[in-house]
PDB file of C-alpha atoms in Angstrom:
ATOM      1  CA  MET A  21    -228.232  67.351 161.450  1.00 83.00           C
ATOM      2  CA  PRO A  22    -225.681  64.970 159.849  1.00 84.00           C
ATOM      3  CA  GLU A  23    -222.905  63.522 161.981  1.00 89.00           C
ATOM      4  CA  LEU A  24    -219.662  65.488 161.938  1.00 94.00           C
ATOM      5  CA  THR A  25    -217.028  64.218 159.535  1.00 94.00           C
ATOM      6  CA  LEU A  26    -213.995  65.462 161.460  1.00 94.00           C
ATOM      7  CA  ASP A  27    -211.698  62.902 163.048  1.00 95.00           C
ATOM      8  CA  PRO A  28    -211.252  63.895 166.722  1.00 96.00           C
ATOM      9  CA  THR A  29    -207.862  62.178 166.859  1.00 96.00           C
ATOM     10  CA  ARG A  30    -206.580  64.686 164.304  1.00 96.00           C
ATOM     11  CA  ILE A  31    -207.708  67.832 166.157  1.00 98.00           C
ATOM     12  CA  ASP A  32    -205.485  69.439 168.816  1.00 98.00           C
ATOM     13  CA  ALA A  33    -207.059  72.899 169.221  1.00 98.00           C
ATOM     14  CA  VAL A  34    -210.349  74.745 168.799  1.00 98.00           C
ATOM     15  CA  VAL A  35    -210.415  78.197 167.205  1.00 98.00           C
ATOM     16  CA  LEU A  36    -213.608  80.239 167.378  1.00 98.00           C
ATOM     17  CA  ASP A  37    -215.319  83.200 165.822  1.00 98.00           C
ATOM     18  CA  ALA A  38    -216.700  85.720 168.327  1.00 98.00           C
ATOM     19  CA  GLY A  39    -219.962  87.160 166.971  1.00 97.00           C
ATOM     20  CA  GLY A  40    -222.632  84.485 166.625  1.00 97.00           C
ATOM     21  CA  VAL A  41    -220.503  81.859 168.372  1.00 98.00           C
ATOM     22  CA  LEU A  42    -219.514  83.394 171.712  1.00 98.00           C
ATOM     23  CA  VAL A  43    -221.764  86.462 171.832  1.00 97.00           C
ATOM     24  CA  LEU A  44    -224.738  87.999 170.024  1.00 96.00           C
ATOM     25  CA  PRO A  45    -225.931  91.600 169.609  1.00 94.00           C
ATOM     26  CA  ILE A  46    -227.588  92.528 172.877  1.00 92.00           C
ATOM     27  CA  HIS A  47    -231.332  92.266 172.252  1.00 89.00           C
ATOM     28  CA  ALA A  48    -232.241  95.206 174.506  1.00 88.00           C
ATOM     29  CA  ARG A  49    -230.349  97.605 172.214  1.00 88.00           C
ATOM     30  CA  VAL A  50    -232.039  96.207 169.118  1.00 87.00           C
ATOM     31  CA  ARG A  51    -235.489  96.245 170.709  1.00 85.00           C
ATOM     32  CA  ALA A  52    -235.046  99.856 171.817  1.00 84.00           C
ATOM     33  CA  SER A  53    -233.881 100.981 168.379  1.00 83.00           C
ATOM     34  CA  LEU A  54    -237.026  99.522 166.800  1.00 82.00           C
ATOM     35  CA  ALA A  55    -239.465 100.744 169.452  1.00 79.00           C
ATOM     36  CA  SER A  56    -241.219 103.140 167.070  1.00 74.00           C
ATOM     37  CA  ILE A  57    -241.823 100.304 164.578  1.00 73.00           C
ATOM     38  CA  ASP A  58    -243.444  98.038 167.151  1.00 61.00           C
ATOM     39  CA  VAL A  59    -241.516  94.834 167.488  1.00 54.00           C
ATOM     40  CA  ALA A  60    -242.351  94.867 171.191  1.00 48.00           C
ATOM     41  CA  HIS A  61    -244.647  91.884 170.614  1.00 50.00           C
ATOM     42  CA  HIS A  62    -241.489  89.770 170.575  1.00 57.00           C
ATOM     43  CA  GLU A  63    -241.590  88.875 174.234  1.00 58.00           C
ATOM     44  CA  HIS A  64    -239.103  86.042 173.840  1.00 71.00           C
ATOM     45  CA  ASP A  65    -235.430  86.824 173.420  1.00 84.00           C
ATOM     46  CA  ASP A  66    -235.099  83.851 171.061  1.00 88.00           C
ATOM     47  CA  ALA A  67    -236.724  85.995 168.355  1.00 89.00           C
ATOM     48  CA  PHE A  68    -233.633  88.214 168.408  1.00 92.00           C
ATOM     49  CA  ARG A  69    -231.333  85.202 168.531  1.00 95.00           C
ATOM     50  CA  LEU A  70    -232.977  83.743 165.423  1.00 95.00           C
ATOM     51  CA  ALA A  71    -232.834  87.152 163.730  1.00 94.00           C
ATOM     52  CA  HIS A  72    -229.039  87.164 163.928  1.00 96.00           C
ATOM     53  CA  TYR A  73    -228.693  83.786 162.217  1.00 98.00           C
ATOM     54  CA  GLU A  74    -231.293  84.730 159.598  1.00 97.00           C
ATOM     55  CA  GLY A  75    -229.230  87.872 159.090  1.00 95.00           C
ATOM     56  CA  MET A  76    -226.087  85.798 158.613  1.00 97.00           C
ATOM     57  CA  ARG A  77    -227.884  83.648 156.055  1.00 97.00           C
ATOM     58  CA  GLY A  78    -228.837  86.837 154.224  1.00 96.00           C
ATOM     59  CA  TYR A  79    -225.212  87.985 154.348  1.00 96.00           C
ATOM     60  CA  ASP A  80    -223.969  84.608 153.108  1.00 96.00           C
ATOM     61  CA  ARG A  81    -226.316  84.784 150.126  1.00 95.00           C
ATOM     62  CA  SER A  82    -225.404  88.371 149.322  1.00 94.00           C
ATOM     63  CA  SER A  83    -223.544  89.371 146.180  1.00 89.00           C
ATOM     64  CA  ASP A  84    -222.120  92.397 148.016  1.00 85.00           C
ATOM     65  CA  GLU A  85    -218.486  92.587 148.995  1.00 87.00           C
ATOM     66  CA  PRO A  86    -217.490  90.867 152.271  1.00 86.00           C
ATOM     67  CA  GLU A  87    -218.172  92.979 155.361  1.00 87.00           C
ATOM     68  CA  VAL A  88    -221.003  94.870 153.628  1.00 88.00           C
ATOM     69  CA  TRP A  89    -223.964  94.179 155.884  1.00 88.00           C
ATOM     70  CA  GLY A  90    -227.052  95.561 154.118  1.00 89.00           C
ATOM     71  CA  ASP A  91    -228.456  92.117 153.354  1.00 92.00           C
ATOM     72  CA  TYR A  92    -227.772  91.025 156.937  1.00 93.00           C
ATOM     73  CA  VAL A  93    -229.851  93.930 158.269  1.00 90.00           C
ATOM     74  CA  THR A  94    -232.669  93.305 155.772  1.00 90.00           C
ATOM     75  CA  ALA A  95    -232.896  89.636 156.729  1.00 93.00           C
ATOM     76  CA  TYR A  96    -232.640  90.534 160.425  1.00 92.00           C
ATOM     77  CA  VAL A  97    -235.616  92.905 160.399  1.00 88.00           C
ATOM     78  CA  ARG A  98    -237.637  90.541 158.226  1.00 89.00           C
ATOM     79  CA  ALA A  99    -237.029  87.759 160.754  1.00 91.00           C
ATOM     80  CA  LEU A 100    -238.401  90.016 163.477  1.00 87.00           C
ATOM     81  CA  GLY A 101    -241.618  90.436 161.522  1.00 84.00           C
ATOM     82  CA  VAL A 102    -241.088  94.079 160.590  1.00 85.00           C
ATOM     83  CA  ALA A 103    -243.539  94.950 157.813  1.00 80.00           C
ATOM     84  CA  ASP A 104    -242.031  95.462 154.369  1.00 80.00           C
ATOM     85  CA  ASP A 105    -243.063  99.134 154.284  1.00 82.00           C
ATOM     86  CA  HIS A 106    -241.042  99.710 157.478  1.00 82.00           C
ATOM     87  CA  HIS A 107    -237.865  97.965 156.299  1.00 83.00           C
ATOM     88  CA  ASP A 108    -236.095 101.189 155.304  1.00 85.00           C
ATOM     89  CA  VAL A 109    -236.750 102.865 158.651  1.00 86.00           C
ATOM     90  CA  ALA A 110    -235.839  99.720 160.565  1.00 86.00           C
ATOM     91  CA  GLY A 111    -232.740  99.238 158.460  1.00 83.00           C
ATOM     92  CA  ARG A 112    -231.484 102.749 159.198  1.00 86.00           C
ATOM     93  CA  ALA A 113    -232.165 102.300 162.911  1.00 85.00           C
ATOM     94  CA  LEU A 114    -230.333  98.982 162.998  1.00 85.00           C
ATOM     95  CA  ALA A 115    -227.439 100.298 160.926  1.00 84.00           C
ATOM     96  CA  ASP A 116    -226.821 102.830 163.690  1.00 84.00           C
ATOM     97  CA  VAL A 117    -226.934 100.053 166.287  1.00 86.00           C
ATOM     98  CA  PHE A 118    -224.608  97.760 164.373  1.00 85.00           C
ATOM     99  CA  ASN A 119    -222.122 100.565 163.919  1.00 85.00           C
ATOM    100  CA  SER A 120    -221.776 100.722 167.712  1.00 84.00           C
ATOM    101  CA  PRO A 121    -218.462  99.610 169.234  1.00 86.00           C
ATOM    102  CA  THR A 122    -218.163  95.866 169.796  1.00 86.00           C
ATOM    103  CA  ASN A 123    -217.968  96.281 173.557  1.00 85.00           C
ATOM    104  CA  ASP A 124    -221.321  98.128 173.608  1.00 87.00           C
ATOM    105  CA  LEU A 125    -223.267  95.780 171.358  1.00 91.00           C
ATOM    106  CA  TRP A 126    -221.806  92.261 171.137  1.00 94.00           C
ATOM    107  CA  ILE A 127    -222.291  91.436 174.808  1.00 94.00           C
ATOM    108  CA  TRP A 128    -225.163  88.909 174.882  1.00 95.00           C
ATOM    109  CA  VAL A 129    -223.349  85.782 176.048  1.00 96.00           C
ATOM    110  CA  ILE A 130    -224.371  82.484 174.447  1.00 96.00           C
ATOM    111  CA  GLU A 131    -224.535  80.446 177.629  1.00 94.00           C
ATOM    112  CA  GLU A 132    -224.484  77.012 175.979  1.00 94.00           C
ATOM    113  CA  THR A 133    -221.254  78.014 174.231  1.00 96.00           C
ATOM    114  CA  LEU A 134    -219.735  79.115 177.517  1.00 96.00           C
ATOM    115  CA  ALA A 135    -220.542  75.735 179.093  1.00 96.00           C
ATOM    116  CA  ALA A 136    -218.856  73.985 176.171  1.00 98.00           C
ATOM    117  CA  LEU A 137    -215.782  76.219 176.458  1.00 98.00           C
ATOM    118  CA  ARG A 138    -215.450  75.368 180.132  1.00 97.00           C
ATOM    119  CA  ARG A 139    -215.521  71.684 179.292  1.00 98.00           C
ATOM    120  CA  LEU A 140    -212.773  72.154 176.696  1.00 98.00           C
ATOM    121  CA  GLU A 141    -210.733  74.170 179.180  1.00 98.00           C
ATOM    122  CA  ALA A 142    -211.090  71.469 181.849  1.00 97.00           C
ATOM    123  CA  ALA A 143    -209.865  68.909 179.310  1.00 98.00           C
ATOM    124  CA  GLY A 144    -206.800  71.012 178.537  1.00 97.00           C
ATOM    125  CA  VAL A 145    -207.735  71.727 174.908  1.00 98.00           C
ATOM    126  CA  PRO A 146    -205.991  74.895 173.639  1.00 98.00           C
ATOM    127  CA  MET A 147    -208.402  77.535 172.321  1.00 98.00           C
ATOM    128  CA  ALA A 148    -208.161  80.791 170.407  1.00 98.00           C
ATOM    129  CA  VAL A 149    -210.475  83.414 168.915  1.00 98.00           C
ATOM    130  CA  VAL A 150    -210.227  84.800 165.370  1.00 98.00           C
ATOM    131  CA  SER A 151    -212.803  87.517 164.732  1.00 98.00           C
ATOM    132  CA  ASN A 152    -213.610  90.253 162.267  1.00 97.00           C
ATOM    133  CA  ALA A 153    -213.996  93.111 164.709  1.00 95.00           C
ATOM    134  CA  ASP A 154    -213.271  96.762 165.364  1.00 94.00           C
ATOM    135  CA  GLY A 155    -210.247  96.474 167.645  1.00 95.00           C
ATOM    136  CA  HIS A 156    -212.299  95.969 170.821  1.00 94.00           C
ATOM    137  CA  VAL A 157    -213.258  92.297 170.704  1.00 96.00           C
ATOM    138  CA  GLU A 158    -210.768  91.171 173.348  1.00 96.00           C
ATOM    139  CA  ALA A 159    -211.979  93.827 175.778  1.00 95.00           C
ATOM    140  CA  ALA A 160    -215.623  93.004 175.022  1.00 95.00           C
ATOM    141  CA  LEU A 161    -215.216  89.275 175.598  1.00 97.00           C
ATOM    142  CA  GLY A 162    -213.273  89.881 178.793  1.00 96.00           C
ATOM    143  CA  ALA A 163    -215.823  92.344 180.176  1.00 94.00           C
ATOM    144  CA  ALA A 164    -218.636  89.899 179.402  1.00 94.00           C
ATOM    145  CA  GLY A 165    -216.817  87.183 181.358  1.00 96.00           C
ATOM    146  CA  VAL A 166    -216.565  84.921 178.312  1.00 97.00           C
ATOM    147  CA  CYS A 167    -212.834  84.587 177.791  1.00 98.00           C
ATOM    148  CA  GLN A 168    -209.472  86.312 177.925  1.00 98.00           C
ATOM    149  CA  VAL A 169    -205.867  85.589 177.048  1.00 98.00           C
ATOM    150  CA  GLY A 170    -204.369  83.773 180.020  1.00 92.00           C
ATOM    151  CA  PRO A 171    -206.050  83.188 183.396  1.00 92.00           C
ATOM    152  CA  GLY A 172    -209.043  85.298 184.397  1.00 94.00           C
ATOM    153  CA  ASP A 173    -212.755  85.298 185.132  1.00 94.00           C
ATOM    154  CA  GLY A 174    -213.622  83.767 181.774  1.00 97.00           C
ATOM    155  CA  VAL A 175    -212.262  80.811 179.834  1.00 98.00           C
ATOM    156  CA  GLU A 176    -208.553  80.982 179.039  1.00 98.00           C
ATOM    157  CA  MET A 177    -207.592  81.558 175.408  1.00 98.00           C
ATOM    158  CA  VAL A 178    -204.113  81.238 173.971  1.00 98.00           C
ATOM    159  CA  THR A 179    -204.737  84.291 171.783  1.00 98.00           C
ATOM    160  CA  ILE A 180    -207.560  86.538 170.593  1.00 98.00           C
ATOM    161  CA  VAL A 181    -207.044  87.807 167.039  1.00 98.00           C
ATOM    162  CA  ASP A 182    -208.959  90.953 166.062  1.00 98.00           C
ATOM    163  CA  SER A 183    -208.997  91.696 162.322  1.00 98.00           C
ATOM    164  CA  THR A 184    -208.659  95.447 162.816  1.00 97.00           C
ATOM    165  CA  ARG A 185    -205.577  95.009 164.946  1.00 97.00           C
ATOM    166  CA  VAL A 186    -203.826  92.627 162.532  1.00 98.00           C
ATOM    167  CA  GLY A 187    -205.067  94.276 159.330  1.00 97.00           C
ATOM    168  CA  VAL A 188    -206.537  91.143 157.723  1.00 97.00           C
ATOM    169  CA  PHE A 189    -210.255  90.298 157.533  1.00 97.00           C
ATOM    170  CA  LYS A 190    -211.988  86.982 156.931  1.00 97.00           C
ATOM    171  CA  PRO A 191    -212.564  85.397 154.458  1.00 97.00           C
ATOM    172  CA  ASP A 192    -208.916  86.219 153.718  1.00 98.00           C
ATOM    173  CA  PRO A 193    -207.113  83.098 154.983  1.00 98.00           C
ATOM    174  CA  GLY A 194    -204.187  85.292 156.004  1.00 98.00           C
ATOM    175  CA  ILE A 195    -205.874  86.116 159.301  1.00 98.00           C
ATOM    176  CA  PHE A 196    -205.623  82.554 160.634  1.00 98.00           C
ATOM    177  CA  PRO A 197    -201.806  82.259 160.870  1.00 98.00           C
ATOM    178  CA  HIS A 198    -201.897  85.001 163.519  1.00 98.00           C
ATOM    179  CA  ALA A 199    -203.567  82.435 165.794  1.00 98.00           C
ATOM    180  CA  LEU A 200    -201.790  79.337 164.500  1.00 98.00           C
ATOM    181  CA  GLU A 201    -198.362  80.817 165.228  1.00 98.00           C
ATOM    182  CA  VAL A 202    -199.275  81.402 168.870  1.00 98.00           C
ATOM    183  CA  LEU A 203    -200.938  77.990 169.166  1.00 98.00           C
ATOM    184  CA  GLU A 204    -197.800  76.497 167.592  1.00 98.00           C
ATOM    185  CA  LEU A 205    -199.929  74.086 165.574  1.00 98.00           C
ATOM    186  CA  PRO A 206    -200.394  73.427 161.870  1.00 98.00           C
ATOM    187  CA  ALA A 207    -203.731  74.453 160.413  1.00 98.00           C
ATOM    188  CA  GLU A 208    -204.847  70.884 159.778  1.00 98.00           C
ATOM    189  CA  ARG A 209    -204.699  70.121 163.507  1.00 98.00           C
ATOM    190  CA  CYS A 210    -207.236  72.861 164.312  1.00 98.00           C
ATOM    191  CA  VAL A 211    -210.998  73.162 163.978  1.00 98.00           C
ATOM    192  CA  TYR A 212    -212.571  76.573 163.353  1.00 98.00           C
ATOM    193  CA  VAL A 213    -216.128  77.317 164.490  1.00 98.00           C
ATOM    194  CA  GLY A 214    -218.034  80.193 162.903  1.00 98.00           C
ATOM    195  CA  ASP A 215    -221.545  81.258 161.896  1.00 98.00           C
ATOM    196  CA  SER A 216    -220.868  82.445 158.329  1.00 98.00           C
ATOM    197  CA  VAL A 217    -220.377  80.367 155.201  1.00 98.00           C
ATOM    198  CA  ARG A 218    -218.683  83.251 153.361  1.00 96.00           C
ATOM    199  CA  ASN A 219    -216.357  84.402 156.112  1.00 97.00           C
ATOM    200  CA  ASP A 220    -215.805  81.382 158.312  1.00 98.00           C
ATOM    201  CA  VAL A 221    -216.305  78.178 156.345  1.00 98.00           C
ATOM    202  CA  ALA A 222    -214.647  79.555 153.210  1.00 98.00           C
ATOM    203  CA  GLY A 223    -211.882  81.383 155.068  1.00 98.00           C
ATOM    204  CA  ALA A 224    -210.985  78.487 157.357  1.00 98.00           C
ATOM    205  CA  THR A 225    -211.063  76.016 154.478  1.00 98.00           C
ATOM    206  CA  ALA A 226    -208.712  78.189 152.436  1.00 98.00           C
ATOM    207  CA  ALA A 227    -206.375  78.430 155.435  1.00 98.00           C
ATOM    208  CA  GLY A 228    -206.338  74.648 155.929  1.00 98.00           C
ATOM    209  CA  LEU A 229    -208.363  74.454 159.168  1.00 98.00           C
ATOM    210  CA  HIS A 230    -211.359  72.131 159.518  1.00 98.00           C
ATOM    211  CA  PRO A 231    -214.459  74.388 159.463  1.00 98.00           C
ATOM    212  CA  VAL A 232    -217.533  73.726 161.574  1.00 98.00           C
ATOM    213  CA  HIS A 233    -220.549  75.938 160.976  1.00 98.00           C
ATOM    214  CA  LEU A 234    -222.617  76.905 164.026  1.00 98.00           C
ATOM    215  CA  ASP A 235    -226.178  76.682 162.682  1.00 98.00           C
ATOM    216  CA  PRO A 236    -228.508  76.511 165.706  1.00 97.00           C
ATOM    217  CA  PHE A 237    -231.740  76.844 163.726  1.00 97.00           C
ATOM    218  CA  ASP A 238    -230.731  74.461 160.910  1.00 97.00           C
ATOM    219  CA  LEU A 239    -230.978  77.233 158.330  1.00 97.00           C
ATOM    220  CA  HIS A 240    -228.398  75.607 156.040  1.00 97.00           C
ATOM    221  CA  ALA A 241    -229.864  72.117 155.750  1.00 95.00           C
ATOM    222  CA  ASP A 242    -228.585  71.777 152.171  1.00 94.00           C
ATOM    223  CA  ALA A 243    -224.951  72.468 153.135  1.00 95.00           C
ATOM    224  CA  THR A 244    -222.270  69.835 152.622  1.00 95.00           C
ATOM    225  CA  HIS A 245    -219.833  71.146 155.240  1.00 97.00           C
ATOM    226  CA  ASP A 246    -219.871  70.182 158.926  1.00 97.00           C
ATOM    227  CA  ARG A 247    -222.544  71.920 160.992  1.00 98.00           C
ATOM    228  CA  VAL A 248    -223.586  71.845 164.669  1.00 98.00           C
ATOM    229  CA  HIS A 249    -226.587  73.183 166.556  1.00 97.00           C
ATOM    230  CA  ASP A 250    -224.358  74.340 169.408  1.00 96.00           C
ATOM    231  CA  LEU A 251    -220.760  74.096 170.473  1.00 97.00           C
ATOM    232  CA  MET A 252    -221.425  71.193 172.846  1.00 97.00           C
ATOM    233  CA  ASP A 253    -222.201  69.020 169.800  1.00 96.00           C
ATOM    234  CA  LEU A 254    -218.614  69.588 168.677  1.00 97.00           C
ATOM    235  CA  VAL A 255    -217.219  69.077 172.169  1.00 98.00           C
ATOM    236  CA  ASP A 256    -219.032  65.745 172.445  1.00 97.00           C
ATOM    237  CA  ARG A 257    -217.422  64.722 169.170  1.00 96.00           C
ATOM    238  CA  LEU A 258    -213.936  65.756 170.345  1.00 97.00           C
ATOM    239  CA  LEU A 259    -214.104  64.535 173.959  1.00 96.00           C
ATOM    240  CA  GLY A 260    -216.948  62.046 174.004  1.00 92.00           C
ATOM    241  CA  PRO A 261    -220.399  62.633 175.583  1.00 88.00           C
ATOM    242  CA  SER A 262    -220.314  64.228 179.032  1.00 78.00           C
TER     243      SER A 262
END
């Protein structure tokens, strides 16, 4: 993966997406929903991790309106090896799962991200979350022990912005000032980490933040924007190797 272009001396804060960056859809729920279609041969949880990022690539390539997730689900089930003639059944099953509240589904903690967040916290780097969610993302992240606003069991965030609560959804750049105002920083002094080209890279760019795309399986090798395999790659760039 190419070296990051961002200048660490010009970055004062890290802003993060939630889904795909901090947490993933809990694989047990997905596996159970597809039990009748036989994806049980996926013994390794990484199959479900990859499926999410394949799903995001499908969403990014979609011509549908933002936040319409049919192409995400199609790519997700295809990545799990579901046969083409079972895609409709699998898609309906997964649609029910993905319509679940955030705090029931998006609870699979990405441990390498959490380690990177703790390193940023120890270095005193301000952090915030900006997520398209259903009004429950702050509660979900807190319950999972990932992060919360202020001190707590997880990593301390300055603010957690939930699109449903503020009424603005990425890629609309208007969601980002809700975090920037609390951080008390201009957009150009912040990096934004997300897993979607459409929502995160485009939205952050339009808002003036420096976007970094979390692409752990190198699915966007032809991209020209900054990408990292995991959050620690970015932390090493900002703070130096641990």
